[in-house]
Amino acid sequence: MIKLDQFLKLVGIASTGGQAKLMILDGDVKVNGTVEIRRGRKLVSSDRVTIQGRTFEVGDVIK
């Protein structure tokens, strides 16, 4: 498992935790098609994260 804010940093969407937090709180991030505003949301390999028109499958990034 990985937290949502850490995942955004890992894939290079956010360069800092603060930037990731703002993206999440602004409602820019969707998890499995639903806006997610909890930066501590724990992601599992089957989750799909969408931001800035890009979708990432958590399991494809974390192996």
XYZ file of C-alpha atoms in Angstrom:
63
model
C 0.000 0.000 0.000
C 1.002 3.608 -0.573
C -0.641 6.858 0.452
C -2.125 9.039 -2.259
C 0.197 11.990 -1.689
C 3.255 9.716 -1.815
C 1.983 8.145 -5.018
C 1.682 11.545 -6.726
C 5.307 12.255 -5.861
C 6.409 8.806 -7.029
C 4.889 9.206 -10.501
C 6.314 12.721 -10.828
C 3.032 14.641 -10.838
C 3.998 16.492 -7.652
C 7.540 17.467 -6.754
C 6.811 17.958 -3.038
C 4.384 16.683 -0.466
C 2.955 20.180 -0.124
C 2.231 20.369 -3.832
C 0.559 16.952 -3.722
C -1.543 18.059 -0.749
C -2.795 21.135 -2.605
C -3.693 19.124 -5.721
C -5.663 16.691 -3.596
C -7.433 19.346 -1.506
C -8.320 21.316 -4.660
C -10.213 18.258 -5.946
C -7.854 17.677 -8.886
C -7.302 13.995 -8.115
C -9.661 11.097 -8.766
C -9.288 7.579 -7.418
C -11.314 5.003 -9.315
C -13.304 7.793 -10.962
C -14.267 9.594 -7.746
C -12.719 12.855 -6.513
C -10.546 12.082 -3.492
C -9.667 14.805 -0.993
C -7.924 12.633 1.622
C -4.190 12.837 1.035
C -3.638 9.878 3.362
C -5.930 7.621 1.333
C -4.240 4.248 1.133
C -4.038 2.913 -2.390
C -3.958 -0.740 -3.388
C -2.641 -2.244 -6.610
C -6.063 -2.318 -8.283
C -6.705 1.414 -7.769
C -6.579 3.872 -10.672
C -5.492 7.458 -10.026
C -6.412 10.193 -12.517
C -4.912 13.686 -12.522
C -4.181 16.241 -15.228
C -5.804 14.008 -17.845
C -3.491 11.091 -17.075
C -4.521 7.832 -15.431
C -2.130 5.627 -13.493
C -2.769 2.049 -12.402
C -1.190 1.746 -8.968
C -0.146 -1.855 -9.578
C 1.740 -0.863 -12.743
C 3.781 1.746 -10.858
C 4.461 -0.165 -7.654
C 5.888 -3.589 -8.268
